[in-house]
Amino acid sequence: MKHYAILLAAAMSLPLNIFGNETDSTRVGEQLDEVAIVGFKQDRAAISPISQASMGGVMINNNQLTGIRDLSSMFANFYMPDYGSRQYSPIYIRGIGSKINSPSVGVYVDGMPYYDRSVIDMDLFGVSKVEVLRGPQGCLFGRNSTAGLINVYTRSPLDYQGTTVKLGYGSYNDIQASASIYNKLSKSFGLSVAANYHHNDGYYTNTFLNRKADPIDNGTVRLGLAWQPAEKWLGRLTFSFDRTHQGGYPYAIYNEKTGKLNDVHYDQPCGYRRSVYSTGMNWKYDARRFVFNSQTSFQHSNDKITMDQDYTEKHNFYVYMPLHQNMFSQEFTARSKYNSWYHHITGIFGFLQQSNYSSSADYYKKKQTILKVNALPTKGIAAYHLSTFDIYKGLSASIGVRFDIETAKVDNQTDSIQWLDNENAESTGIQIKREGYRSELTSKQFTPKFTLKQQFTPDKMVYATIAKGFKAGGFNAVKETTSDYSYNPEYTWNYEVGTKLNFFGSRLTLEMSLFYIDWKNQQLASIVPTLGTIIRNIGHSDSKGVEVSLAAQPFKGLNIQANYGYTYARFLKGDTGRGKDYTGNMLPMVPRHTMSVNANYTLYNVGKAIDRLMFNANLSGVGKIYWREDNAMHQPFYTLLNLKAAATMGKWTWEVWTKNTMNTEYMVYFFTASHKMGQKGKPFTIGTSLALSL
């Protein structure tokens, strides 16, 4: 422990807030002069009858949160395990989630939907706010929001101006460099350019190949344009390009005698590459009695996985999986304002998504290659409406409904190829079998929502909500039997009561919600050894729990924020029809407890040289987590301590940070393939950075 003490002393004796002149958007536990960003479809958080949490750019930076996975457990009942590669980005809210295919949590960036799991894991640089809405948001947001919603907002050059350059270095040769320019060229026109690069050698060594198993190189460029051509009109164009080259998949065999994971030890390297182009155009017309929004977006992603899928030194089989996706969406929304007793929001939404997913699996012992090619086009259209009636002295009721029609198709071709050359799969082969299928699946659904709210004062309220969640059916890329070709829609009913209380001029804030979720026809992802993951429907599950958030500012400069979530999620009817019955078992990948305590203390004008001195500490906890449906393996509750200190001297800021400061050992994933396998969590790391703000 001696070296930890030395590192901690160094960290706490050094000192950043590179966005020192920026207004943050976090609602609780922050500086009182910060400004909140409000989504177009929601009211201000303090009066919105939704269980929601948010984090602004200042808090993101103070906690050294570089990617969206770093938000896991920072919010109550929000879990996003960091395993595999960036293509695998499962998100769980209140126990509802999905490991593969379409996520159960909607993700929007500046109003642009991110529908495919392969594009969700993004960097957080240049982000002004991240907002998490818990519970079904299908009434207003629709697709993939059965469990909740994540809204990500980037900075607008009309609201924020400045130039920042930052360079950082940390453990495992971790290099981070970023630069951004936000410029308001005229009263009505702004332009922004931001770029970020991140490299890490990898945390774990593949001892068989004597090379790192999980290195990563990632770069992102964001361009923004904001234009106000007239008093009532505002347009914003955003474009981003993200490129990732990653090792990934540092999976190791689980040693049942020691209860620990062995070294990563497989004979062929694994890798993941991804390119994502995203662009969106938003127009807002702000009239006297209503606001009209138009959001157009397009996204293209191109990625591929190479994987030694037995994860051992044995030369068994190797998989190559490319994925190409194009997605276009258009949404029109009108919202009333300044009405005395009646408010409403109405919209229509449509999307087209074309996914082409292939897999080529080489079976060395069989001297055979199985090639699968899948075209998976999906399209949908929806209309929604929400009416709110102010009844009497702060009492209001909301009634909303959405109607979705979604059609998914599959065109599959599977070739079995026998090798002529016994040495490898590169030689010309003889096709011994070809099969395929085509199918179409249409899902139609009404998703209603009912809310009753009592606003006692502008900063004290209680609410009750009943909402239906719906996730459309789809097709599996792999199958074990013919019944695995497709899976059916799943449905949830969410019952929730909550309160939001604000005291002493926002210096003390308390929020609490209780929920119960009734989950029918659950789309359960199951791993089938040598095949992959298959989604199958399972009868009936439920999830119940509580969320509590407390924020306080006891005195100037000190901000304390605490979040706690409890989720009890289980199978009520878990008979798979395949000789396995999970009835009464806990749902996999769902932490029983999530918690986060964050303390930030800032001093100003320290001596003659230091303008700002900041200390930040965060303790987060997760567990107990059952990894599989049979509940045979679990990860006990564990905590991670992250620290940061920063000093600002004029235009320069110097910071030092540590993550997993106590070097806690834990597992982020466990599964059974050819063997019982798992992945370790990231070890202790320390780093420093220097930033220039103009």
XYZ file of C-alpha atoms in Angstrom, residues 86-466:
381
model
C -16.992 -0.927 -28.370
C -19.487 -2.819 -30.516
C -20.852 -4.519 -27.405
C -22.541 -1.701 -25.525
C -25.362 -3.152 -23.419
C -27.237 -0.653 -21.257
C -29.475 -1.634 -18.345
C -31.886 0.706 -16.553
C -34.004 -0.702 -13.740
C -33.052 -4.213 -14.841
C -34.297 -3.811 -18.419
C -31.678 -4.142 -21.141
C -30.320 -6.122 -24.072
C -26.857 -7.526 -24.820
C -27.239 -7.761 -28.612
C -29.263 -6.351 -31.513
C -31.374 -3.282 -30.816
C -30.831 -1.816 -27.331
C -33.675 -1.387 -24.841
C -32.470 2.110 -23.928
C -32.918 4.891 -26.470
C -29.887 7.074 -27.198
C -30.193 10.532 -28.755
C -27.354 12.918 -29.563
C -28.582 16.488 -30.182
C -31.968 15.011 -31.081
C -30.496 12.406 -33.466
C -31.417 8.772 -32.668
C -28.605 6.203 -32.380
C -30.363 2.901 -33.045
C -27.639 0.296 -33.455
C -25.677 -1.063 -30.483
C -22.417 -0.747 -32.425
C -22.530 3.084 -32.439
C -23.658 3.798 -28.871
C -20.280 3.722 -27.110
C -19.023 7.252 -27.860
C -16.512 9.708 -26.410
C -17.792 12.446 -24.106
C -15.407 15.234 -25.094
C -17.245 18.385 -26.161
C -20.429 17.219 -24.410
C -22.289 19.860 -22.425
C -24.799 17.522 -20.791
C -25.815 13.871 -20.461
C -29.320 13.154 -19.278
C -30.821 9.793 -18.268
C -34.604 9.314 -18.185
C -35.654 6.153 -16.331
C -38.718 4.125 -17.224
C -40.459 3.665 -20.605
C -40.225 6.772 -22.788
C -42.124 5.261 -25.713
C -44.904 7.844 -25.718
C -42.620 10.644 -26.928
C -39.422 8.889 -27.984
C -40.667 5.547 -29.239
C -38.277 2.922 -30.529
C -35.726 1.279 -28.196
C -36.843 3.191 -25.095
C -38.483 0.351 -23.141
C -36.108 0.833 -20.211
C -35.391 4.542 -20.539
C -33.527 7.131 -22.547
C -30.119 8.804 -22.747
C -29.969 12.328 -24.154
C -26.515 13.646 -25.069
C -26.089 17.348 -25.865
C -23.019 18.902 -27.463
C -22.108 22.587 -27.266
C -23.612 25.126 -29.648
C -21.265 27.893 -30.889
C -24.057 30.445 -30.309
C -24.169 29.561 -26.598
C -20.511 28.829 -25.888
C -17.362 30.379 -27.327
C -13.747 29.562 -26.676
C -10.675 27.635 -27.739
C -9.237 24.751 -25.726
C -6.238 22.504 -26.276
C -5.561 19.589 -23.929
C -2.878 16.885 -23.758
C -2.817 14.048 -21.235
C -0.742 10.991 -20.401
C -1.386 8.081 -18.053
C -0.741 4.473 -17.135
C -0.468 1.843 -19.863
C 0.816 4.490 -22.260
C -2.562 6.212 -22.229
C -2.390 9.257 -24.503
C -5.259 11.701 -24.912
C -5.202 14.849 -27.034
C -8.077 17.174 -27.872
C -8.634 20.603 -29.385
C -11.783 22.637 -29.966
C -12.797 26.018 -31.339
C -16.262 27.483 -30.755
C -16.618 30.805 -32.553
C -19.583 33.139 -32.882
C -18.803 34.769 -36.229
C -21.761 37.135 -36.037
C -24.823 37.727 -33.906
C -26.720 35.054 -35.815
C -24.030 32.634 -37.018
C -21.638 30.319 -35.153
C -19.164 27.654 -36.169
C -17.393 24.967 -34.152
C -14.671 22.396 -34.797
C -13.607 19.833 -32.192
C -11.281 16.835 -32.432
C -10.124 14.185 -29.993
C -7.590 11.323 -30.095
C -7.137 8.535 -27.558
C -4.559 5.733 -27.460
C -3.999 3.028 -24.850
C -1.568 0.114 -25.112
C -4.033 -2.188 -23.374
C -4.472 -3.409 -19.803
C -4.004 -7.156 -20.316
C -1.369 -9.222 -22.120
C -2.154 -12.237 -24.274
C 0.507 -14.504 -22.802
C 0.359 -16.964 -25.719
C 1.130 -14.296 -28.341
C 3.161 -12.121 -25.943
C 1.268 -8.995 -27.006
C -1.394 -6.783 -25.525
C -4.906 -8.151 -25.958
C -6.886 -4.923 -25.693
C -5.072 -1.887 -27.177
C -7.210 0.912 -28.582
C -6.810 3.864 -30.923
C -9.796 6.137 -31.299
C -10.292 9.489 -33.004
C -13.350 11.721 -33.261
C -14.040 14.916 -35.198
C -17.147 17.046 -34.646
C -18.275 19.988 -36.763
C -21.133 22.289 -35.816
C -22.951 25.176 -37.417
C -25.648 27.292 -35.767
C -27.636 29.907 -37.673
C -30.465 32.196 -36.670
C -31.725 33.633 -40.004
C -34.689 35.389 -38.353
C -35.876 36.194 -34.864
C -38.136 33.142 -34.595
C -35.984 30.677 -36.556
C -32.947 28.738 -35.350
C -31.079 26.087 -37.313
C -28.296 23.789 -36.199
C -26.241 21.425 -38.366
C -23.982 18.835 -36.734
C -21.559 16.347 -38.244
C -19.291 13.828 -36.570
C -16.837 11.169 -37.671
C -15.548 8.488 -35.309
C -12.823 5.943 -36.065
C -11.915 3.118 -33.688
C -9.214 0.459 -33.993
C -9.313 -1.828 -30.988
C -7.895 -5.138 -29.822
C -10.745 -5.993 -27.495
C -11.994 -9.294 -26.059
C -9.417 -9.876 -23.287
C -11.371 -12.953 -22.173
C -9.715 -15.591 -19.989
C -10.664 -19.029 -18.684
C -12.242 -19.091 -15.231
C -10.323 -21.296 -12.807
C -12.903 -22.994 -10.586
C -10.275 -24.127 -8.066
C -8.957 -20.643 -7.354
C -12.183 -18.769 -8.162
C -10.194 -16.382 -10.361
C -9.528 -15.790 -14.023
C -6.387 -17.177 -15.646
C -4.222 -15.090 -17.948
C -5.524 -14.158 -21.382
C -4.094 -16.969 -23.504
C -5.327 -17.608 -27.063
C -3.500 -18.330 -30.291
C -4.978 -15.806 -32.740
C -5.388 -12.053 -32.204
C -8.834 -10.512 -31.843
C -9.750 -7.085 -33.174
C -12.497 -4.571 -33.804
C -12.598 -1.692 -36.276
C -15.351 0.882 -36.599
C -16.076 3.971 -38.684
C -19.186 6.030 -37.951
C -20.447 9.082 -39.849
C -23.378 10.974 -38.296
C -25.062 14.166 -39.411
C -28.199 15.937 -38.273
C -30.124 19.091 -39.148
C -32.485 20.683 -36.666
C -34.818 23.582 -37.375
C -36.753 25.315 -34.615
C -39.524 27.864 -35.103
C -40.461 29.658 -31.889
C -43.864 31.321 -32.320
C -45.918 33.136 -29.716
C -48.189 30.199 -28.886
C -46.248 27.146 -30.087
C -42.798 25.811 -30.922
C -42.165 23.713 -34.040
C -39.162 21.412 -34.489
C -37.871 19.475 -37.471
C -35.060 16.959 -36.953
C -33.430 15.219 -39.930
C -30.600 12.759 -39.394
C -28.447 10.280 -41.278
C -25.896 7.813 -39.952
C -23.542 5.384 -41.648
C -21.451 2.833 -39.784
C -18.972 0.305 -41.035
C -17.336 -2.103 -38.634
C -15.861 -5.577 -38.421
C -14.854 -8.074 -35.761
C -12.085 -10.674 -35.956
C -12.209 -13.166 -33.111
C -10.572 -16.345 -31.844
C -13.925 -17.492 -30.561
C -12.705 -20.409 -28.453
C -10.366 -17.968 -26.595
C -7.775 -20.700 -25.964
C -4.381 -21.727 -27.344
C -6.109 -24.506 -29.282
C -6.530 -23.954 -33.022
C -10.285 -24.598 -33.098
C -12.130 -21.844 -34.936
C -11.886 -18.211 -35.944
C -14.641 -15.737 -36.852
C -14.738 -12.678 -39.100
C -17.899 -10.520 -38.804
C -18.401 -7.317 -40.821
C -21.426 -5.057 -40.236
C -22.581 -2.185 -42.452
C -25.467 0.073 -41.513
C -27.279 3.116 -42.932
C -30.006 4.874 -40.994
C -32.193 7.833 -41.997
C -34.813 9.442 -39.775
C -37.167 12.417 -39.887
C -39.253 13.862 -37.081
C -41.666 16.805 -36.856
C -42.889 18.011 -33.475
C -45.169 20.855 -32.370
C -45.491 21.930 -28.754
C -47.820 24.503 -27.259
C -46.742 27.210 -24.830
C -48.233 30.025 -22.758
C -51.599 28.286 -22.422
C -53.297 28.801 -19.098
C -54.628 25.312 -18.369
C -54.000 23.044 -21.361
C -50.647 22.043 -22.903
C -49.897 19.543 -25.622
C -47.167 18.093 -27.791
C -47.793 16.314 -31.087
C -45.391 14.691 -33.511
C -44.742 12.239 -36.303
C -41.613 10.178 -36.798
C -40.255 7.874 -39.490
C -37.045 5.960 -40.077
C -35.333 3.621 -42.538
C -32.484 1.367 -41.447
C -30.492 -0.959 -43.670
C -28.142 -3.377 -41.936
C -25.952 -5.915 -43.691
C -24.434 -8.375 -41.262
C -22.150 -11.236 -42.257
C -20.100 -13.856 -40.465
C -17.425 -16.213 -41.699
C -16.467 -18.959 -39.238
C -13.461 -21.184 -39.933
C -13.628 -24.591 -38.214
C -10.077 -25.919 -38.392
C -10.745 -29.454 -37.182
C -13.641 -29.893 -39.600
C -11.662 -28.100 -42.339
C -14.804 -26.144 -43.046
C -15.982 -22.561 -43.373
C -19.560 -21.465 -42.634
C -20.407 -18.197 -44.379
C -23.598 -16.353 -43.415
C -24.818 -13.216 -45.194
C -27.804 -11.319 -43.779
C -29.614 -8.302 -45.188
C -31.767 -6.815 -42.413
C -33.796 -3.796 -43.584
C -36.114 -2.173 -41.042
C -38.541 0.711 -41.409
C -41.078 2.330 -39.165
C -43.467 5.222 -38.770
C -45.140 6.591 -35.660
C -47.488 9.332 -34.478
C -47.680 10.555 -30.891
C -49.580 13.034 -28.749
C -49.434 14.122 -25.105
C -52.036 16.352 -23.462
C -51.541 17.949 -20.045
C -54.412 19.493 -18.087
C -53.835 21.883 -15.180
C -56.711 20.918 -12.893
C -56.479 22.891 -9.658
C -53.736 24.642 -7.653
C -50.703 22.760 -8.969
C -52.551 19.516 -9.674
C -52.169 18.388 -13.294
C -52.824 15.248 -15.316
C -51.204 14.054 -18.531
C -52.538 11.547 -21.030
C -50.376 10.440 -23.908
C -50.362 7.809 -26.605
C -48.101 6.718 -29.425
C -48.866 4.375 -32.308
C -45.940 2.592 -33.987
C -45.816 0.450 -37.106
C -42.475 -1.240 -37.697
C -41.533 -3.739 -40.400
C -38.385 -5.834 -40.305
C -37.148 -8.131 -43.066
C -34.386 -10.693 -43.353
C -32.681 -12.165 -46.398
C -30.266 -14.874 -45.266
C -27.867 -17.000 -47.267
C -25.700 -19.644 -45.593
C -22.900 -21.489 -47.379
C -20.974 -24.467 -46.029
C -17.573 -24.707 -47.705
C -15.195 -27.656 -47.451
C -11.503 -26.787 -47.822
C -9.514 -28.433 -50.584
C -6.270 -27.483 -48.868
C -6.029 -29.054 -45.442
C -3.732 -26.301 -44.213
C -5.988 -23.264 -44.092
C -9.227 -21.636 -45.144
C -7.639 -19.235 -47.626
C -7.511 -21.768 -50.437
C -10.308 -22.389 -52.891
C -13.065 -24.466 -51.381
C -15.850 -26.662 -52.653
C -19.329 -25.565 -51.762
C -21.036 -28.537 -50.205
C -24.277 -26.919 -49.078
C -26.222 -23.698 -49.572
C -29.377 -22.711 -47.776
C -31.202 -19.540 -46.918
C -34.468 -17.971 -45.993
C -36.442 -14.774 -46.367
C -39.012 -13.484 -43.962
C -40.869 -10.366 -42.894
C -42.197 -9.308 -39.498
C -44.552 -6.376 -38.821
C -45.163 -5.018 -35.324
C -47.961 -2.586 -34.443
C -48.453 -1.157 -30.999
C -50.136 1.581 -28.949
C -48.010 2.778 -26.025
C -50.081 4.896 -23.616
C -48.847 6.939 -20.685
C -50.763 8.429 -17.739
C -49.297 10.870 -15.223
C -50.704 12.705 -12.220
C -48.597 15.486 -10.684
C -48.984 17.777 -7.689
C -46.689 20.816 -7.817
C -46.862 22.222 -4.297
C -44.344 25.012 -4.958
C -41.983 25.695 -7.877
C -39.388 23.461 -6.193
C -41.491 20.750 -4.505
C -43.624 18.157 -6.260
C -44.893 14.552 -6.235
C -46.051 12.458 -9.162
C -47.417 9.058 -10.186
C -47.001 7.480 -13.637
C -48.267 4.441 -15.510
